[in-house]
Coordinates of C-alpha atoms and ligand atoms in Angstrom, one line a residue:
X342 CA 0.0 0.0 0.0
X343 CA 1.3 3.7 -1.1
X344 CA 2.3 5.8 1.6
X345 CA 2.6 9.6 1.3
X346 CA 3.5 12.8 3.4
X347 CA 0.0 14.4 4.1
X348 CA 0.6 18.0 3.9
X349 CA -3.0 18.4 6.3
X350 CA -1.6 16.3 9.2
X351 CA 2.2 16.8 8.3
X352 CA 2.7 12.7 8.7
X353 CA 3.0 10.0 6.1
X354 CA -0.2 8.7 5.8
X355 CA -1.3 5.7 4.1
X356 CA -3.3 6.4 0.7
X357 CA -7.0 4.9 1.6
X358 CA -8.8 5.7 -1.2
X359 CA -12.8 6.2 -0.9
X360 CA -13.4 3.0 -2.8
X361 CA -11.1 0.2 -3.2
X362 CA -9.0 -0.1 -6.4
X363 CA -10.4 3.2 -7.6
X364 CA -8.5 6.9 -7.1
X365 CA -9.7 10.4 -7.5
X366 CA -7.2 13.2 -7.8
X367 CA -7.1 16.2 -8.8
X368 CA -4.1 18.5 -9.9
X369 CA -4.5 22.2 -10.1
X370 CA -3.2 22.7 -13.9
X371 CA -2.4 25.5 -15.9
X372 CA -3.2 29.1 -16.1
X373 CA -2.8 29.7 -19.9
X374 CA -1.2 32.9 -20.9
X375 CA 2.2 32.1 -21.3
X376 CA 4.4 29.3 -22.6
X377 CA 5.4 26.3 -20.2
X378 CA 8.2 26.8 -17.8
X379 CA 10.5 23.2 -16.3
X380 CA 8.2 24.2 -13.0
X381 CA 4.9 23.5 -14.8
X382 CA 7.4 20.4 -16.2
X383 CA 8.2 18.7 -12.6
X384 CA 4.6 19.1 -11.3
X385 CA 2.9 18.0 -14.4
X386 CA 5.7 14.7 -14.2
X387 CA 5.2 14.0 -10.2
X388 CA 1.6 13.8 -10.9
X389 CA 2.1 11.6 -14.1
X390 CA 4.6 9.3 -12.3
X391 CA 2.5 9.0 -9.4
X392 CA -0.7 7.9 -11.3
X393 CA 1.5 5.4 -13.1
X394 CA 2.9 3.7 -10.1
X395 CA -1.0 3.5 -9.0
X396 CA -2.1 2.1 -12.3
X397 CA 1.0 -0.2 -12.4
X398 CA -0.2 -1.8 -9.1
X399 CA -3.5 -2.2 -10.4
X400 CA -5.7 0.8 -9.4
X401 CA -7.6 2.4 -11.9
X402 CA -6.9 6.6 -11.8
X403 CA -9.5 9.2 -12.4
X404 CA -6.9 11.9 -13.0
X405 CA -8.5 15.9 -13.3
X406 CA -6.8 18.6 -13.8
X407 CA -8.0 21.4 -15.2
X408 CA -7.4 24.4 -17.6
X409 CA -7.8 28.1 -16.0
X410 CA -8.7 29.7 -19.3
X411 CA -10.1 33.0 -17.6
X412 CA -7.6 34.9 -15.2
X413 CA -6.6 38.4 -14.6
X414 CA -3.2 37.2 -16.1
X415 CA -5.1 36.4 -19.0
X416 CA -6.9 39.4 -19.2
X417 CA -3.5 41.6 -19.0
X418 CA -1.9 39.9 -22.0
X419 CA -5.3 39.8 -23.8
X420 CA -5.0 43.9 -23.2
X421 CA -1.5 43.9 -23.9
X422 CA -1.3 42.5 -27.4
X423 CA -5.1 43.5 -28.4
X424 CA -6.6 40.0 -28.6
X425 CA -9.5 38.3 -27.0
X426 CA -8.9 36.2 -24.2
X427 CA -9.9 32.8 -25.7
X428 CA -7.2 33.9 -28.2
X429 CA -4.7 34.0 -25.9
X430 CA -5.6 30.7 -23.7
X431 CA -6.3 28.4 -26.8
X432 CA -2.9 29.2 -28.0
X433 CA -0.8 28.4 -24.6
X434 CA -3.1 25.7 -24.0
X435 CA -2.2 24.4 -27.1
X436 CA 1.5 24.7 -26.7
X437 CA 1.1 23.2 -23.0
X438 CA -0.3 19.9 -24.1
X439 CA 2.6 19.6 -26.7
X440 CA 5.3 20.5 -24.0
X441 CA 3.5 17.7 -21.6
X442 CA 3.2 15.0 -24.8
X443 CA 6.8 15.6 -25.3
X444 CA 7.7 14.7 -21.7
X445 CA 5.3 11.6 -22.1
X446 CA 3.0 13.0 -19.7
X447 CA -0.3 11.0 -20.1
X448 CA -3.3 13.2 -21.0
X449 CA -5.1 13.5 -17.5
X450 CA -8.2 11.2 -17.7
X451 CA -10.5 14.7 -17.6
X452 CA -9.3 17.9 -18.3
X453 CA -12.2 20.6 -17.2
X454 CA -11.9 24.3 -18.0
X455 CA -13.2 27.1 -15.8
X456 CA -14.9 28.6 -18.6
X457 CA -16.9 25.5 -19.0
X458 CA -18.5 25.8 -15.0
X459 CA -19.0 29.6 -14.6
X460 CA -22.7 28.4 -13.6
X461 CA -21.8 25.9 -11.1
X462 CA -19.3 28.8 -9.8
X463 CA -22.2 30.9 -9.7
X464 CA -24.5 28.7 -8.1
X465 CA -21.7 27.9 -5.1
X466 CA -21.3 31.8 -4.4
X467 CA -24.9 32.3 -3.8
X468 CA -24.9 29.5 -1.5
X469 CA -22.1 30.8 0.4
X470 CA -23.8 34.3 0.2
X471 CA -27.2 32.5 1.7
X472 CA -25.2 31.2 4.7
X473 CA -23.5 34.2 5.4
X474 CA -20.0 32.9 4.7
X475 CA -19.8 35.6 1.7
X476 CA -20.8 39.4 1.3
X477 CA -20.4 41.5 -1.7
X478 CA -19.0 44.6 -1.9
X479 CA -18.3 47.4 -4.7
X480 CA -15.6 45.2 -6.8
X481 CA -16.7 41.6 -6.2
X482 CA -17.8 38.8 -3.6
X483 CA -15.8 38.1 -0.7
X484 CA -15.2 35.0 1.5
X485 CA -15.2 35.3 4.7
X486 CA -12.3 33.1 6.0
X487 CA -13.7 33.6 10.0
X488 CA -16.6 31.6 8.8
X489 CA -14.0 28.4 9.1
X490 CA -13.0 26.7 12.3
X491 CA -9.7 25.3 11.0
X492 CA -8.8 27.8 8.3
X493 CA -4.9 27.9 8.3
X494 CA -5.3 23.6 8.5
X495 CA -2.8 23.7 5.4
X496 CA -0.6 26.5 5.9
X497 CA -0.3 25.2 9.9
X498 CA -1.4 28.5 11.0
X499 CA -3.8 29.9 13.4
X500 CA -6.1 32.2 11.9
X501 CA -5.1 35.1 14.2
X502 CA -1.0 34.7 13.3
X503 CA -2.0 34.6 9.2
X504 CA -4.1 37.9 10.1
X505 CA -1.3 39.6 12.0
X506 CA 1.3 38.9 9.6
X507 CA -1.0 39.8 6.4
X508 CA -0.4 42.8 4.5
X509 CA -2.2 46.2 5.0
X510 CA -5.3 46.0 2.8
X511 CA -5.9 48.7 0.0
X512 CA -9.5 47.8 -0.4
X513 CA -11.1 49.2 2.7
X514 CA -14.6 47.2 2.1
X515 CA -12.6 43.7 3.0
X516 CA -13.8 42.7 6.5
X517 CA -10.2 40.7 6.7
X518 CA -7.2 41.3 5.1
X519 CA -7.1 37.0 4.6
X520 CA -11.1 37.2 2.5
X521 CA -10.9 36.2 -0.7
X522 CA -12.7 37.2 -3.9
X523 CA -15.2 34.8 -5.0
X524 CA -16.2 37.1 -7.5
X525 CA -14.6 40.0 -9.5
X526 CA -17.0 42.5 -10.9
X527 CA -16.1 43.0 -14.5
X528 CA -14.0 46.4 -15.4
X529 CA -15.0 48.4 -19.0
X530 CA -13.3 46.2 -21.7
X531 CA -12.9 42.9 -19.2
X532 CA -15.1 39.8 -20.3
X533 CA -17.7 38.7 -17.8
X534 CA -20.6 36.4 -17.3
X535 CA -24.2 37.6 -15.7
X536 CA -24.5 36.9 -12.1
X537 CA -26.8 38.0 -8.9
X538 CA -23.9 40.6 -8.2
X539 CA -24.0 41.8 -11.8
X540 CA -21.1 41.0 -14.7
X541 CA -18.1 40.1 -13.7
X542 CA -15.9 36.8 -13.7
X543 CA -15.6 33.9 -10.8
X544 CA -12.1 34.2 -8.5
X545 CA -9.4 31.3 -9.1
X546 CA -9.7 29.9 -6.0
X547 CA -13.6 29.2 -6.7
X548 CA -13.1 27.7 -10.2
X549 CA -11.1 24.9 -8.5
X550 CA -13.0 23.5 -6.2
X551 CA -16.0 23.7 -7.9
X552 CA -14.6 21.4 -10.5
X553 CA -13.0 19.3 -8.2
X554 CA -16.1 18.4 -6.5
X555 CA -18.4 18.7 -9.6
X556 CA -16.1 15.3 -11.6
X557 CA -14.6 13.6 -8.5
X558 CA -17.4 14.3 -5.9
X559 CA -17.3 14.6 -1.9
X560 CA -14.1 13.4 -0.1
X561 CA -12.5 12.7 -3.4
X562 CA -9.0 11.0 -2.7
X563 CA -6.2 13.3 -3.4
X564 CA -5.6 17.1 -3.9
X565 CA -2.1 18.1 -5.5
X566 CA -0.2 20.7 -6.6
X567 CA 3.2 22.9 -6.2
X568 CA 4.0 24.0 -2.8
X569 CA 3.5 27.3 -3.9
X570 CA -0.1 26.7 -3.9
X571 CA -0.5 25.6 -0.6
X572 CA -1.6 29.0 0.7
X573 CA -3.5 30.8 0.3
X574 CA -5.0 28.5 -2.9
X575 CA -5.8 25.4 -1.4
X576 CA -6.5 26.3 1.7
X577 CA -9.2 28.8 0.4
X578 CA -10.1 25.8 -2.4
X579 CA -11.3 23.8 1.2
X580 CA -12.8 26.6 3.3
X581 CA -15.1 26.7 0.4
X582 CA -16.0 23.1 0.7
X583 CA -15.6 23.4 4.3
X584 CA -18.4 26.7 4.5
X585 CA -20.7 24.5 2.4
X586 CA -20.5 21.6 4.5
X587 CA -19.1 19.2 2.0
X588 CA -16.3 17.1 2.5
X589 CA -13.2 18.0 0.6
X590 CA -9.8 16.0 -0.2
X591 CA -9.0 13.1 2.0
X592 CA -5.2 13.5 0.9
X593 CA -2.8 16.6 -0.1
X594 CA 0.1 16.2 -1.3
X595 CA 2.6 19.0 -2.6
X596 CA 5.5 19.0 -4.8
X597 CA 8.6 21.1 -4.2
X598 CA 9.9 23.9 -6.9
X599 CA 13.2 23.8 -9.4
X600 CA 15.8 25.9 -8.7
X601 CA 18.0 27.1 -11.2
X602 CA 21.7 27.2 -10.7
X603 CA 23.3 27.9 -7.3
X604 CA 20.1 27.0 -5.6
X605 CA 18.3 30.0 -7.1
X606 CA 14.7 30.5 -6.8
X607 CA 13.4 30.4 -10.5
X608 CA 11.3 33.4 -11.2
X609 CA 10.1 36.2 -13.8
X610 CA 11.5 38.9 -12.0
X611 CA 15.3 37.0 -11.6
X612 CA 15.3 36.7 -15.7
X613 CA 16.3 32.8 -15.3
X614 CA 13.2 31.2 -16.1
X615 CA 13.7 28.4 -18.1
X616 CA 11.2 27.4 -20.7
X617 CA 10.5 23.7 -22.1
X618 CA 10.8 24.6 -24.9
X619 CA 14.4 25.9 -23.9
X620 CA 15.1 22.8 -22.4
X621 CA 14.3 20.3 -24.6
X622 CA 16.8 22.2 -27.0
X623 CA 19.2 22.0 -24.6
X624 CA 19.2 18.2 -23.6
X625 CA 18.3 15.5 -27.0
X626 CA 15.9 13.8 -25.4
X627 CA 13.2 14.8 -23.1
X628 CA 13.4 11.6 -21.1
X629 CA 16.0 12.7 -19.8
X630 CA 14.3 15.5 -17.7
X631 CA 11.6 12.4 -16.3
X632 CA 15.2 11.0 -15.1
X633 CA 16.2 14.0 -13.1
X634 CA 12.8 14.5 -11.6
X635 CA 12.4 10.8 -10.8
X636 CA 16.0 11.1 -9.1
X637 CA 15.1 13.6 -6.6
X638 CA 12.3 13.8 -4.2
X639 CA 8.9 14.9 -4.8
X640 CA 9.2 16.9 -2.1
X641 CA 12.7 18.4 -2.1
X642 CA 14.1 21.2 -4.9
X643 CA 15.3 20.4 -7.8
X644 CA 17.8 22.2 -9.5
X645 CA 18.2 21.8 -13.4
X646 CA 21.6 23.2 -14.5
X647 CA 23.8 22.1 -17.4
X648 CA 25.6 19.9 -15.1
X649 CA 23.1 18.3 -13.9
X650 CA 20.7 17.8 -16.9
X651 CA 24.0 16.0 -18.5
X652 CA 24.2 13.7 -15.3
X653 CA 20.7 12.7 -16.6
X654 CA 21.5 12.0 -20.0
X655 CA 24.4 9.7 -19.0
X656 CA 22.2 8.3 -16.8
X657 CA 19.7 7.5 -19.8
X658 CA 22.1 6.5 -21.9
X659 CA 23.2 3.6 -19.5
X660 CA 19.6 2.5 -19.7
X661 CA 19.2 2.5 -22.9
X662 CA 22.2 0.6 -23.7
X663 CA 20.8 -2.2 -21.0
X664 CA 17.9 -2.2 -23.5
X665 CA 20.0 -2.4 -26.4
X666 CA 22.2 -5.3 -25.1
X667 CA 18.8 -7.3 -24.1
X668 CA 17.7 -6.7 -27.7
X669 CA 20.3 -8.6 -28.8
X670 CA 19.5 -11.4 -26.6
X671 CA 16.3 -11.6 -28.8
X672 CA 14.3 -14.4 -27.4
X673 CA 17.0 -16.7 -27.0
X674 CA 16.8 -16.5 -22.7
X675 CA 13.0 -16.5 -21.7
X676 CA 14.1 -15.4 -18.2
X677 CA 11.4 -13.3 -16.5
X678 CA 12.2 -10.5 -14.6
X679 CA 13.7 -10.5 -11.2
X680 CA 11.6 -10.7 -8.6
X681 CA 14.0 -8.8 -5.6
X682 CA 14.5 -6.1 -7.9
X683 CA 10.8 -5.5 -8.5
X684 CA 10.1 -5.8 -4.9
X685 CA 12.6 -3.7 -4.3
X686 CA 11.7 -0.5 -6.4
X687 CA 8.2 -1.0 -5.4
X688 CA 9.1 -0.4 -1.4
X689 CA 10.8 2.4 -1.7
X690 CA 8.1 3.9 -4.7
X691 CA 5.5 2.9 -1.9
X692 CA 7.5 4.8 0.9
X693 CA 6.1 8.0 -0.3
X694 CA 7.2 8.0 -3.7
X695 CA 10.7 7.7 -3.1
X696 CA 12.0 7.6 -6.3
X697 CA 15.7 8.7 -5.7
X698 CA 16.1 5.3 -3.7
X699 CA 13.9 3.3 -6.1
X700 CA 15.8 4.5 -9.2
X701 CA 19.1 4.1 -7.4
X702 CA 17.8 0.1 -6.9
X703 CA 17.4 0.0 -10.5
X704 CA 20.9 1.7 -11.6
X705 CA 22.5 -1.0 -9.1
X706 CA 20.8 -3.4 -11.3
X707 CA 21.8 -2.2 -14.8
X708 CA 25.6 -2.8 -13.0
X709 CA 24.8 -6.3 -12.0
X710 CA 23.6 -7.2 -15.4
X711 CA 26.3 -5.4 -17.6
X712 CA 28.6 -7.7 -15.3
X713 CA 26.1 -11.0 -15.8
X714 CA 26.5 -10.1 -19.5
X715 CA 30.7 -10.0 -19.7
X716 CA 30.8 -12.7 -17.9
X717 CA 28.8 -14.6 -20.2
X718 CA 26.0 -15.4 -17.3
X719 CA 23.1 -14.0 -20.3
X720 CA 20.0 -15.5 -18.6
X721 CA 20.9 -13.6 -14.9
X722 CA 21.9 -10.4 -17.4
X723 CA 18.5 -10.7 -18.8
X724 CA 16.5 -12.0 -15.4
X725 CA 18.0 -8.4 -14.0
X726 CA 17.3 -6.3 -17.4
X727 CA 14.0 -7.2 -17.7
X728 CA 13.0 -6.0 -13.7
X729 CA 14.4 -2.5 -15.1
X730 CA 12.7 -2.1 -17.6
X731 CA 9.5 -3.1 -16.2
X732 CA 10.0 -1.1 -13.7
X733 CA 11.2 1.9 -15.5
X734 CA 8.4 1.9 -17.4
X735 CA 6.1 2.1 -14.7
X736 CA 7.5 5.4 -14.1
X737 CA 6.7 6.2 -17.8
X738 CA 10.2 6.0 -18.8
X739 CA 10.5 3.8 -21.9
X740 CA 14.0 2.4 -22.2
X741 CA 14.8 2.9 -26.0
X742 CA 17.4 0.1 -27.2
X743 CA 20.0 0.9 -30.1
X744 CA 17.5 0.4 -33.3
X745 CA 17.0 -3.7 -32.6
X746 CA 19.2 -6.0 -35.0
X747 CA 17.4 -8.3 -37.1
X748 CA 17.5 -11.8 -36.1
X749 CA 18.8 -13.1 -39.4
X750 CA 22.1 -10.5 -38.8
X751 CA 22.3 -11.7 -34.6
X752 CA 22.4 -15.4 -36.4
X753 CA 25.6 -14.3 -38.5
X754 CA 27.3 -12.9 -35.1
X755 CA 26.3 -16.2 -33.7
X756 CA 27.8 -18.0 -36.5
X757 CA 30.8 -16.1 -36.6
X758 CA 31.1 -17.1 -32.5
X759 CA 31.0 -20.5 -33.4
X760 CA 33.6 -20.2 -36.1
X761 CA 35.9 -18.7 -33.4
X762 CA 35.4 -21.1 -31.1
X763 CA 36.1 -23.6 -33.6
X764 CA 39.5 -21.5 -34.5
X765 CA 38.0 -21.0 -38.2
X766 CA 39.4 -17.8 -38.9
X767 CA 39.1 -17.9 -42.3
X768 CA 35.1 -18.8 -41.9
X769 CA 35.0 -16.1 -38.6
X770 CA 36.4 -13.1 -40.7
X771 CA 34.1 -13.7 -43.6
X772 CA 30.8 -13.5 -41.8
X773 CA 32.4 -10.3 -39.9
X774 CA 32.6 -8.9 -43.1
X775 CA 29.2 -10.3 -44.0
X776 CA 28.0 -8.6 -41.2
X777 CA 29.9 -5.0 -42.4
X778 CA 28.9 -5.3 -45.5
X779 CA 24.9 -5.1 -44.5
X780 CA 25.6 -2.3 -42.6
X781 CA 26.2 -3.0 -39.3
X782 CA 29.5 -2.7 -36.8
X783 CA 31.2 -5.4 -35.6
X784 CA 32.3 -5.6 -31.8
X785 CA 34.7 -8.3 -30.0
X786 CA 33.8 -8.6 -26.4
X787 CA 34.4 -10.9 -23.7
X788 CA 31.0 -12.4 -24.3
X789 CA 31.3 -12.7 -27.8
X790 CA 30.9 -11.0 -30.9
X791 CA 28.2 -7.6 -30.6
X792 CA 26.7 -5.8 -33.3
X793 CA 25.5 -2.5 -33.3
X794 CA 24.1 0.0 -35.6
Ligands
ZN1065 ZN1 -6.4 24.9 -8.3

């Protein structure tokens, strides 16, 4: 059974979901008006990686996360560059689910957009309004966060310290410095829907939980997101749920931010923000980002340098040459794949998705089976080979092996082994040449003769 850090109780907890076999989470997504940053990259893979461990050990994943295609950030760069906002959030939407397809993020299983709920949003507002959790004032609808027992349950906060330490309010009509809009009245030239409190657009915070409880339901099974949206997002996403009496997540879970060189907090105003679309021309192969966030903890920082995206790539490429020297096995040893390995990386994944050890089981393992392989032992190579890969791909990294050899060519290298063995020089050199000759190079190791590409 998974076990993961509960960012409500501050403990690993054990992931009982509300019915068995069956999970419910829900990842706050993007905001689209901009291109997609690594940041957007390591949440969007945590989240991916941990529904494929869950679907790997047989649960089925109902995976949400939704588009916020109506934001004041929208609205700025709609202003800025004289579009219409749809304009602007169908075109980084679009260049956010090629970003994600190129990291071999899975498409989530629903992917809502505010836009599509501004009725539902409505409807919870007036509710709130009705019990007197809400109050309208000139520029919008407010939440009342005093109308919560335990608001400040995520940020581990009392409700008096968050109001001491919040800033000094510009907008006098705010009974607390800590309510939140619910509703923004619309400005001349801003786009709106109708509501009770006249045209105006719902607040971020609303558009998430209302979608999160409108496809998952009650006590769905897991919230996530950056730590950066711990507070005030989530926590106003549950005092919401909380107000209306409805049960919220049973689980939250938060992932930590990348770091750019030196530890650096990556932001706009710093100048080192680092885009995929940057990065994937910086390193060949995306995979090799999924490598470097599977390396280090969910939890912890990441930082993405040169040095330490190329550590990655090496790292891949030891992989992949696992993957290429199996293929060359073909299906001569049936071995399955090791069972201590699997167990193994299945542990430490279940030990709140500790994928730095788990990975670190399976580079141990590519060692023992490069040595199985030299020293001729193929079926322990390949018994050890195939628990990687299996287990690598469970993590949605699909080892890619050099371009596989046709068998017909393997059968010359086998020949030619034979001929070797059999001191047939003559015989050995002419298949090697054979071999050459249809394109392929020829390799003497201590386990025989390789071919490559
Ligand atoms: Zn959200």
């Amino acid at each position: 059974m998974l076990r993961l850090h509960d960012t409500a109780t501050g403990r690993s907890e054990e992931l009982v979901t509300r019915q068995p076999g069956r999970a419910g989470i829900y990842v706050c997504g993007s905001t689209v008006y901009g291109p997609p940053h690594i940041g957007h990259g390591r949440f969007s893979l945590v989240y991916d990686i941990l529904r494929r461990f869950l679907e790997y050990s047989g649960m089925a994943v109902d995976h949400v996360s939704n588009v916020t295609d109506i934001d004041d950030k929208i609205i700025t760069k709609a202003n800025e560059e004289h579009r219409p906002t749809e304009e602007i959030a169908a075109q980084y939407e679009a260049e956010w689910w090629e970003a994600m397809s190129k990291l071999g993020c899975l498409l989530p299983t629903e992917v809502p957009h505010a836009t599509a709920f501004i009725d539902q949003m409505v409807q919870l507002i007036s509710e709130l309004v009705g019990l007197g959790s809400a109050y309208e004032t000139n520029d919008g609808v407010y939440f009342t966060v005093s109308a919560v027992a335990d608001y400040g349950l995520l940020a581990h906060q009392s409700l008096d310290s968050m109001r001491s330490g919040a800033r000094v309010e510009v907008n006098e009509e705010k009974r607390s410095p800590l309510d939140f809009a619910l509703w923004k009245k619309a400005k001349p030239s801003e786009p709106w829907w109708s509501s009770p409190w006249g045209r105006g657009r719902p607040g971020w915070h609303t558009e998430c939980v209302v979608m999160s409880l409108a496809l998952l339901g009650e006590g769905f099974d897991l919230h996530g997101g950056g730590q950066d949206l711990i507070f005030p997002h989530h926590e106003n996403e549950r005092a919401q749920s909380v107000a209306i009496g409805k049960s919220f997540a049973r689980h939250w879970m938060h992932n930590g931010m990348v770091e750019a060189r030196g530890g650096e907090k990556m932001s706009k105003s710093l100048g080192n923000v680092l885009l995929l679309s940057e990065l994937f021309e910086q390193i060949r192969d995306p995979r090799a980002y999924r490598l470097l966030v599977l390396q280090s903890h969910y939890r912890a920082p990441i930082e993405v340098t040169p040095t330490t995206l190329s550590d990655a790539s090496a790292a891949l490429d030891r992989l992949d040459a696992l993957r290429g020297r199996l293929a060359e096995l073909g299906d001569q040893e049936s071995e399955g794949a090791d069972s201590e390995v699997l167990d193994a990386f299945r542990a430490r994944m279940q030990d709140d998705l500790d994928t730095p050890r788990a990975t670190a089981v399976l580079f141990e393992a590519i060692r023992g089976a490069n040595i199985a392989f030299d020293a001729r032992e193929a079926g322990r190579g390949a018994q050890l080979g195939r628990a990687v890969i299996e287990c690598f791909a469970a993590v949605g990294l699909q080892a890619k092996g050099v371009a596989e050899i046709p068998g017909s060519v393997l059968d010359l290298g086998r020949r030619r082994d034979k001929a070797r063995a059999e001191r047939d020089f003559a015989a050995a050199d002419a298949l090697r040449a054979e071999i050459i000759g249809l394109g392929y190079l020829v390799e003497d190791t201590a386990a025989g003769t390789r071919i490559r590409r």
